[in-house]
Amino acid sequence: MNTKITKISSLFISLLIFLTISAFGQDAQALLVQVDRNLMPESYEAYRKVIDIEPDGKQREYIFYSVKKGRDKTALLFLAPASEKDRAMLRIGDNMWLYIPSVGRPIRQTSLQSVTGGVFNNSDILSLDLSVEYNASILSQNNQEYILDLEAKTQSVAYARVKLWVLKNGLVVKKMECYSATNMLLKTLEFKQLKDFGGGIVRPAVVETTSPLYKGYRSIMIISRVTRKEFPDEVFTLPYMSKLKGLR
Amino acid sequence: MKRLIITIITILLSTLCLAENIDTDFTIPEEQEIDTIALHGYFTGNYTGEYVPYFAPTFLLDFYGYEKDDLINTLNLGLALNAEYNDEYMGFSCQSYTDIRQDDFSFTFYEIYGLINLSYNASFQMGQIVYNWGKGYAFNAVGFANPEKDPRLPEKLGQGILALDCQLLFSFPSDVFTTWALSFIIIPDEIAADASFDIEDTDFALKMSFLVADIDIDIMGRYSSQGQHQLGGDFAFNLFENLELHAEGSYAWDVSKVVFENNTPQASTEESWKFLIGIRYLSLWNTTVILEYFHNSAGYNASEYRDFVQYIDNTMTTGTGQQISLLRRDYMPLINKPAQMQDYLYLKLTQPEPFELLYFTPSLAALLNIDDLSLCISSLLSYKPVNNFEIIVESRFYIGEATSEMGSKAQLFQIDFKLLFYF
């Protein structure tokens, strides 16, 4: 009985959000929050594989274990290749650190750097909710999709402006174009292969990135085993970076 | 039901739009091994060439008994083997290195310790542990529990110390004050620890860490059974998105120092101030620049170092065999001690993948001794042509007068060529 009531309530709330967004198109920020929630739960653990593909077809792969809590705390552990094993990254808001076991302490990083090389940079891999970093407005819409214009809230965000394509059915991200402050296209992210991860999580399992700055190169991120999970705040601290491997 | 229909429609639409279907299942490493001990590390083959002209007194001391040869070549094989076990409540870590040469073999434990996690807030560690306190890249003013850092090889950590430590960690739901951590370390006297534990020969170190207003702050101290107590602090924060600023400062009581005025060693103790300030900058061209200034008030000035080198020179040329043996016993550690003087400037430039050369990272570093204007220039070329294989070519040039710190090094030029296979 309770389950039925919960389902009806969820449906009603979803309908209300949809109607609100339709009626008040200017409330793009609420739409962006909903897009964030559809993309990933607020707190979760997941595995990611990043494949960097060179113009001649050569590939290089990285596998990560990642965890996130709330809107602005995320951490990641390198599982492969062996040369990078047990490296850890932590992001709290705009602050980012890299822990290398042989160095023995966290070192501050910037979101523009790339720990893996390739087209993905640190902020793509340690991504926060878009609504935390950007203010949204609706650029245009048709029957199938919204196109949102996202403007960075601070200068420390990796991309000054983002153009976001969102499918109206399910409010799922389809594509992102990332621009610099001078309005230069830095990269395009395409979200593909919707997958049901269980627990009500349905999202694209593949994100493919290309950049006019790296012609012929592309990077693919495959997301796997997304599970809603709550972690204590202590997991997202500098002293805990060396202990992240114990979480798995 | 509506959600299901929406999901099915979206999945169908998305699938139809796909030109390429990517397999979204992948094997997660060590998935079956989470509850077992994980082994990893690397094999390495190294060649070292050193140009050692026969004039520096430190050469005579460093290579005492060796046949005179301007170029010394060394070949060796190494195995770095790390074993780890980690779960929610306990862990174990061991890092070892085996060095095999034609006529020599050595095995070193860098770290071997056990860990108990009482909760996310409290843990204990016991064993031989490597600590790396401080925020500096090339120098260290607050490394009260660290192996000594060599600015010529700043990323190489030394052996850990025998210790028992307790760590407390708390995080707060605040935008300003988010983390508080405490690390309390009991460091037994290394010699006494073999046989017995004596509280009078035990050192204690304490570090408190905070993340306040996006600034990493540490305050630390060490109580020494020998009276050389130390107190210090450090911080690091991002001044801009691509510019990090860091600093360390410390004060120490009763630091021993030997000066060689009038060709006579004179030991004394004095108070010491150390501090460093540095930046890490990422340019638009993806070049990382690290710049650091370091001051140690108890280090030698140019004249004191010159006296030291002249004392070695005199003893090596006019001393008896016994005097030379005593010199080697007493002052070899001082000769090999990194950053012995008062003021240094360090600059390092790293450019990943220049000229679209993928997986190739060159870097160039300069270590300037401000007191005697001697210089060590080093370069490191790293190339990773395939996963888990790395080629490193590292070279160092020492420039300066024969009585300066860098000019008195036994080697004038050194090159290391390494092949590493990670597993």
PDB file of C-alpha atoms in Angstrom, chain A residues 11 15 18 47-49 51-52 54-55 58-63 73 79-87 92 94-97 101-105 107-114 116-118 144 155-158 167 169-170 172 192-196 200-202 205-206 208 213-214 217-218 220 222-225 231-240 243 245-248, chain B residues 1-3 6-7 9-11 13-14 18 20-31 34 38-41 84 86-88 95 115 117 120-123 125 130-137 149 155-157 167 169-173 175 178-179 181 209 211 214-216 236-238 240-244 280 282 286 288 353 356 358-359 384-389 422-423:
ATOM      1  CA  LEU A  11       4.681  10.370 -10.355  1.00  0.00           C
ATOM      2  CA  LEU A  15       4.471  15.616 -13.298  1.00  0.00           C
ATOM      3  CA  PHE A  18       7.457  18.828 -15.688  1.00  0.00           C
ATOM      4  CA  TYR A  47      33.411   2.384 -11.550  1.00  0.00           C
ATOM      5  CA  ARG A  48      34.657   4.226 -14.632  1.00  0.00           C
ATOM      6  CA  LYS A  49      36.840   3.209 -17.518  1.00  0.00           C
ATOM      7  CA  ILE A  51      39.801   4.962 -23.034  1.00  0.00           C
ATOM      8  CA  ASP A  52      42.037   7.451 -24.858  1.00  0.00           C
ATOM      9  CA  GLU A  54      44.776   8.131 -30.806  1.00  0.00           C
ATOM     10  CA  PRO A  55      44.304   8.975 -34.516  1.00  0.00           C
ATOM     11  CA  LYS A  58      46.119   3.032 -30.486  1.00  0.00           C
ATOM     12  CA  GLN A  59      44.325   2.974 -27.150  1.00  0.00           C
ATOM     13  CA  ARG A  60      45.238   3.557 -23.541  1.00  0.00           C
ATOM     14  CA  GLU A  61      42.891   2.613 -20.712  1.00  0.00           C
ATOM     15  CA  TYR A  62      42.412   3.689 -17.121  1.00  0.00           C
ATOM     16  CA  ILE A  63      39.997   2.230 -14.578  1.00  0.00           C
ATOM     17  CA  LYS A  73      32.446  16.305  -2.711  1.00  0.00           C
ATOM     18  CA  LEU A  79      42.743   0.817 -10.146  1.00  0.00           C
ATOM     19  CA  ALA A  80      44.555   0.370 -13.475  1.00  0.00           C
ATOM     20  CA  PRO A  81      47.027   0.524 -15.160  1.00  0.00           C
ATOM     21  CA  ALA A  82      49.528  -0.837 -12.616  1.00  0.00           C
ATOM     22  CA  SER A  83      51.816   2.183 -13.084  1.00  0.00           C
ATOM     23  CA  GLU A  84      49.076   4.474 -11.722  1.00  0.00           C
ATOM     24  CA  LYS A  85      47.581   2.096  -9.145  1.00  0.00           C
ATOM     25  CA  ASP A  86      46.453   3.548  -5.796  1.00  0.00           C
ATOM     26  CA  ARG A  87      46.726   7.156  -6.934  1.00  0.00           C
ATOM     27  CA  ILE A  92      35.770  19.587  -2.658  1.00  0.00           C
ATOM     28  CA  ASP A  94      36.733  24.194  -6.557  1.00  0.00           C
ATOM     29  CA  ASN A  95      39.625  22.538  -4.681  1.00  0.00           C
ATOM     30  CA  MET A  96      41.312  19.489  -6.131  1.00  0.00           C
ATOM     31  CA  TRP A  97      44.169  17.296  -4.830  1.00  0.00           C
ATOM     32  CA  PRO A 101      51.656   6.835  -3.036  1.00  0.00           C
ATOM     33  CA  SER A 102      55.356   7.317  -3.873  1.00  0.00           C
ATOM     34  CA  VAL A 103      55.089  11.029  -2.991  1.00  0.00           C
ATOM     35  CA  GLY A 104      53.191  10.266   0.216  1.00  0.00           C
ATOM     36  CA  ARG A 105      51.059  13.390   0.497  1.00  0.00           C
ATOM     37  CA  ILE A 107      49.297  17.864  -3.887  1.00  0.00           C
ATOM     38  CA  ARG A 108      46.926  20.585  -5.050  1.00  0.00           C
ATOM     39  CA  GLN A 109      45.840  20.350  -8.685  1.00  0.00           C
ATOM     40  CA  THR A 110      43.768  22.470 -11.016  1.00  0.00           C
ATOM     41  CA  SER A 111      40.625  21.399 -12.828  1.00  0.00           C
ATOM     42  CA  LEU A 112      42.290  22.250 -16.158  1.00  0.00           C
ATOM     43  CA  GLN A 113      45.035  19.655 -15.747  1.00  0.00           C
ATOM     44  CA  SER A 114      44.592  16.099 -16.878  1.00  0.00           C
ATOM     45  CA  THR A 116      45.354  10.764 -17.462  1.00  0.00           C
ATOM     46  CA  GLY A 117      46.361  12.801 -20.515  1.00  0.00           C
ATOM     47  CA  GLY A 118      43.885  12.566 -23.404  1.00  0.00           C
ATOM     48  CA  GLN A 144      12.245  16.767 -28.347  1.00  0.00           C
ATOM     49  CA  GLN A 155      36.279  31.825 -12.691  1.00  0.00           C
ATOM     50  CA  SER A 156      37.708  28.645 -11.183  1.00  0.00           C
ATOM     51  CA  VAL A 157      35.266  26.469 -13.124  1.00  0.00           C
ATOM     52  CA  ALA A 158      37.004  24.604 -15.970  1.00  0.00           C
ATOM     53  CA  LEU A 167      16.108  15.277 -24.056  1.00  0.00           C
ATOM     54  CA  ASN A 169      11.757  12.593 -22.460  1.00  0.00           C
ATOM     55  CA  GLY A 170      13.324  11.682 -19.123  1.00  0.00           C
ATOM     56  CA  VAL A 172      18.534  13.099 -19.914  1.00  0.00           C
ATOM     57  CA  LYS A 192      25.328   7.643 -25.304  1.00  0.00           C
ATOM     58  CA  GLN A 193      23.836   4.233 -24.557  1.00  0.00           C
ATOM     59  CA  LEU A 194      21.177   4.751 -21.914  1.00  0.00           C
ATOM     60  CA  LYS A 195      21.458   1.981 -19.363  1.00  0.00           C
ATOM     61  CA  ASP A 196      19.395   0.935 -16.386  1.00  0.00           C
ATOM     62  CA  GLY A 200      16.016   3.696 -10.370  1.00  0.00           C
ATOM     63  CA  ILE A 201      19.275   4.941 -11.954  1.00  0.00           C
ATOM     64  CA  VAL A 202      18.899   5.235 -15.709  1.00  0.00           C
ATOM     65  CA  ALA A 205      26.655   4.620 -19.801  1.00  0.00           C
ATOM     66  CA  VAL A 206      29.073   6.109 -22.337  1.00  0.00           C
ATOM     67  CA  GLU A 208      32.518  10.327 -25.713  1.00  0.00           C
ATOM     68  CA  LEU A 213      42.348  21.241 -29.856  1.00  0.00           C
ATOM     69  CA  TYR A 214      43.203  17.511 -30.176  1.00  0.00           C
ATOM     70  CA  TYR A 217      41.886  12.097 -30.781  1.00  0.00           C
ATOM     71  CA  ARG A 218      38.906  11.037 -28.715  1.00  0.00           C
ATOM     72  CA  ILE A 220      35.559   7.543 -24.069  1.00  0.00           C
ATOM     73  CA  ILE A 222      32.308   4.069 -19.666  1.00  0.00           C
ATOM     74  CA  ILE A 223      30.376   4.209 -16.430  1.00  0.00           C
ATOM     75  CA  SER A 224      29.594   0.974 -14.608  1.00  0.00           C
ATOM     76  CA  ARG A 225      28.005  -0.310 -11.396  1.00  0.00           C
ATOM     77  CA  PHE A 231      29.613   7.857   2.969  1.00  0.00           C
ATOM     78  CA  PRO A 232      30.679   9.795   6.044  1.00  0.00           C
ATOM     79  CA  ASP A 233      32.153  13.253   5.380  1.00  0.00           C
ATOM     80  CA  GLU A 234      35.540  12.026   6.652  1.00  0.00           C
ATOM     81  CA  VAL A 235      35.985   9.998   3.435  1.00  0.00           C
ATOM     82  CA  PHE A 236      36.269  13.293   1.539  1.00  0.00           C
ATOM     83  CA  THR A 237      39.260  14.687   3.435  1.00  0.00           C
ATOM     84  CA  LEU A 238      42.991  14.928   2.695  1.00  0.00           C
ATOM     85  CA  PRO A 239      44.101  12.453   5.414  1.00  0.00           C
ATOM     86  CA  TYR A 240      41.678   9.835   4.058  1.00  0.00           C
ATOM     87  CA  LYS A 243      42.898   5.010   2.758  1.00  0.00           C
ATOM     88  CA  LYS A 245      41.357   1.725  -1.310  1.00  0.00           C
ATOM     89  CA  GLY A 246      39.868   0.314   1.912  1.00  0.00           C
ATOM     90  CA  LEU A 247      36.398   1.533   0.870  1.00  0.00           C
ATOM     91  CA  ARG A 248      35.893  -0.965  -1.961  1.00  0.00           C
TER      92      ARG A 248
ATOM     93  CA  MET B   1       4.377   2.992 -15.792  1.00  0.00           C
ATOM     94  CA  LYS B   2       4.928   6.426 -17.341  1.00  0.00           C
ATOM     95  CA  ARG B   3       8.562   6.299 -16.218  1.00  0.00           C
ATOM     96  CA  ILE B   6       9.684   7.165 -21.102  1.00  0.00           C
ATOM     97  CA  THR B   7      12.744   5.022 -20.339  1.00  0.00           C
ATOM     98  CA  ILE B   9      11.325   5.281 -25.676  1.00  0.00           C
ATOM     99  CA  THR B  10      14.506   7.105 -24.698  1.00  0.00           C
ATOM    100  CA  ILE B  11      16.596   3.928 -24.791  1.00  0.00           C
ATOM    101  CA  LEU B  13      15.789   6.594 -29.567  1.00  0.00           C
ATOM    102  CA  SER B  14      19.277   6.634 -28.122  1.00  0.00           C
ATOM    103  CA  LEU B  18      24.148   5.287 -32.262  1.00  0.00           C
ATOM    104  CA  GLU B  20      28.870   2.711 -32.751  1.00  0.00           C
ATOM    105  CA  ASN B  21      27.847   0.497 -29.869  1.00  0.00           C
ATOM    106  CA  ILE B  22      30.419   0.387 -27.083  1.00  0.00           C
ATOM    107  CA  ASP B  23      30.624  -2.584 -24.750  1.00  0.00           C
ATOM    108  CA  THR B  24      29.813  -1.096 -21.362  1.00  0.00           C
ATOM    109  CA  ASP B  25      30.967  -4.106 -19.361  1.00  0.00           C
ATOM    110  CA  PHE B  26      34.569  -4.158 -18.249  1.00  0.00           C
ATOM    111  CA  THR B  27      36.586  -6.180 -15.795  1.00  0.00           C
ATOM    112  CA  ILE B  28      37.393  -4.368 -12.587  1.00  0.00           C
ATOM    113  CA  PRO B  29      40.951  -5.144 -11.454  1.00  0.00           C
ATOM    114  CA  GLU B  30      41.367  -7.191  -8.315  1.00  0.00           C
ATOM    115  CA  GLU B  31      37.649  -7.652  -8.035  1.00  0.00           C
ATOM    116  CA  ILE B  34      39.675  -7.407  -2.519  1.00  0.00           C
ATOM    117  CA  ALA B  38      47.598  -7.400  -3.469  1.00  0.00           C
ATOM    118  CA  LEU B  39      51.116  -7.497  -4.894  1.00  0.00           C
ATOM    119  CA  HIS B  40      52.383  -4.800  -7.223  1.00  0.00           C
ATOM    120  CA  GLY B  41      55.538  -2.881  -8.010  1.00  0.00           C
ATOM    121  CA  GLU B  84      49.085  -4.558   0.607  1.00  0.00           C
ATOM    122  CA  ASN B  86      43.143  -3.280   3.084  1.00  0.00           C
ATOM    123  CA  ASP B  87      39.623  -3.642   4.283  1.00  0.00           C
ATOM    124  CA  GLU B  88      37.269  -1.429   6.219  1.00  0.00           C
ATOM    125  CA  GLN B  95      57.256  -1.562   0.351  1.00  0.00           C
ATOM    126  CA  LEU B 115      46.894  -0.375  10.349  1.00  0.00           C
ATOM    127  CA  ASN B 117      40.728   1.528  11.592  1.00  0.00           C
ATOM    128  CA  TYR B 120      36.254   6.594   9.968  1.00  0.00           C
ATOM    129  CA  ASN B 121      37.394   8.971  12.738  1.00  0.00           C
ATOM    130  CA  ALA B 122      40.189   7.032  14.422  1.00  0.00           C
ATOM    131  CA  SER B 123      43.006   4.731  13.336  1.00  0.00           C
ATOM    132  CA  GLN B 125      49.444   2.468  12.636  1.00  0.00           C
ATOM    133  CA  VAL B 130      57.188   6.830   5.728  1.00  0.00           C
ATOM    134  CA  TYR B 131      55.831  10.252   6.657  1.00  0.00           C
ATOM    135  CA  ASN B 132      55.852  13.215   4.319  1.00  0.00           C
ATOM    136  CA  TRP B 133      54.872  16.301   6.282  1.00  0.00           C
ATOM    137  CA  GLY B 134      54.988  19.712   4.643  1.00  0.00           C
ATOM    138  CA  LYS B 135      53.840  21.422   1.479  1.00  0.00           C
ATOM    139  CA  GLY B 136      57.172  22.133  -0.207  1.00  0.00           C
ATOM    140  CA  TYR B 137      58.140  20.360  -3.421  1.00  0.00           C
ATOM    141  CA  LYS B 149      64.497  15.398   1.301  1.00  0.00           C
ATOM    142  CA  GLU B 155      60.201  12.960  -5.604  1.00  0.00           C
ATOM    143  CA  LYS B 156      62.322  10.180  -4.140  1.00  0.00           C
ATOM    144  CA  LEU B 157      61.217   9.234  -0.643  1.00  0.00           C
ATOM    145  CA  GLN B 167      45.207   9.460  13.852  1.00  0.00           C
ATOM    146  CA  LEU B 169      39.896  12.757  11.738  1.00  0.00           C
ATOM    147  CA  PHE B 170      36.729  14.822  11.851  1.00  0.00           C
ATOM    148  CA  SER B 171      34.804  16.563   9.097  1.00  0.00           C
ATOM    149  CA  PHE B 172      32.239  19.303   9.650  1.00  0.00           C
ATOM    150  CA  PRO B 173      29.237  20.405   7.584  1.00  0.00           C
ATOM    151  CA  ASP B 175      31.582  26.050   4.244  1.00  0.00           C
ATOM    152  CA  THR B 178      35.543  21.582   7.037  1.00  0.00           C
ATOM    153  CA  THR B 179      38.264  19.246   8.348  1.00  0.00           C
ATOM    154  CA  ALA B 181      42.796  15.922  11.806  1.00  0.00           C
ATOM    155  CA  SER B 209      45.672  19.614  10.130  1.00  0.00           C
ATOM    156  CA  LEU B 211      40.992  22.762   5.966  1.00  0.00           C
ATOM    157  CA  ASP B 214      39.877  26.384   1.221  1.00  0.00           C
ATOM    158  CA  ILE B 215      43.342  26.669   2.839  1.00  0.00           C
ATOM    159  CA  ASP B 216      45.227  23.517   3.893  1.00  0.00           C
ATOM    160  CA  ALA B 236      48.814  25.814   0.824  1.00  0.00           C
ATOM    161  CA  PHE B 237      45.977  27.316  -1.160  1.00  0.00           C
ATOM    162  CA  ASN B 238      45.012  28.282  -4.683  1.00  0.00           C
ATOM    163  CA  PHE B 240      43.984  31.646  -8.602  1.00  0.00           C
ATOM    164  CA  GLU B 241      42.643  28.627 -10.447  1.00  0.00           C
ATOM    165  CA  ASN B 242      46.067  27.985 -12.021  1.00  0.00           C
ATOM    166  CA  LEU B 243      48.316  29.342  -9.246  1.00  0.00           C
ATOM    167  CA  GLU B 244      48.957  27.556  -5.957  1.00  0.00           C
ATOM    168  CA  ARG B 280      53.041  26.018  -8.534  1.00  0.00           C
ATOM    169  CA  LEU B 282      49.970  26.048 -14.699  1.00  0.00           C
ATOM    170  CA  ASN B 286      50.035  23.327 -19.976  1.00  0.00           C
ATOM    171  CA  THR B 288      53.809  23.465 -14.872  1.00  0.00           C
ATOM    172  CA  GLU B 353      53.533  15.965 -24.404  1.00  0.00           C
ATOM    173  CA  GLU B 356      52.304  16.432 -29.851  1.00  0.00           C
ATOM    174  CA  LEU B 358      52.241  11.617 -26.770  1.00  0.00           C
ATOM    175  CA  TYR B 359      53.143  10.104 -23.395  1.00  0.00           C
ATOM    176  CA  LYS B 384      55.569   5.723 -21.579  1.00  0.00           C
ATOM    177  CA  PRO B 385      55.217   4.115 -25.048  1.00  0.00           C
ATOM    178  CA  VAL B 386      52.786   1.454 -23.796  1.00  0.00           C
ATOM    179  CA  ASN B 387      50.884   0.847 -20.579  1.00  0.00           C
ATOM    180  CA  ASN B 388      53.057  -0.160 -17.616  1.00  0.00           C
ATOM    181  CA  PHE B 389      56.365   0.457 -19.362  1.00  0.00           C
ATOM    182  CA  TYR B 422      55.136  -2.034 -13.705  1.00  0.00           C
ATOM    183  CA  PHE B 423      53.013  -4.985 -12.605  1.00  0.00           C
TER     184      PHE B 423
END
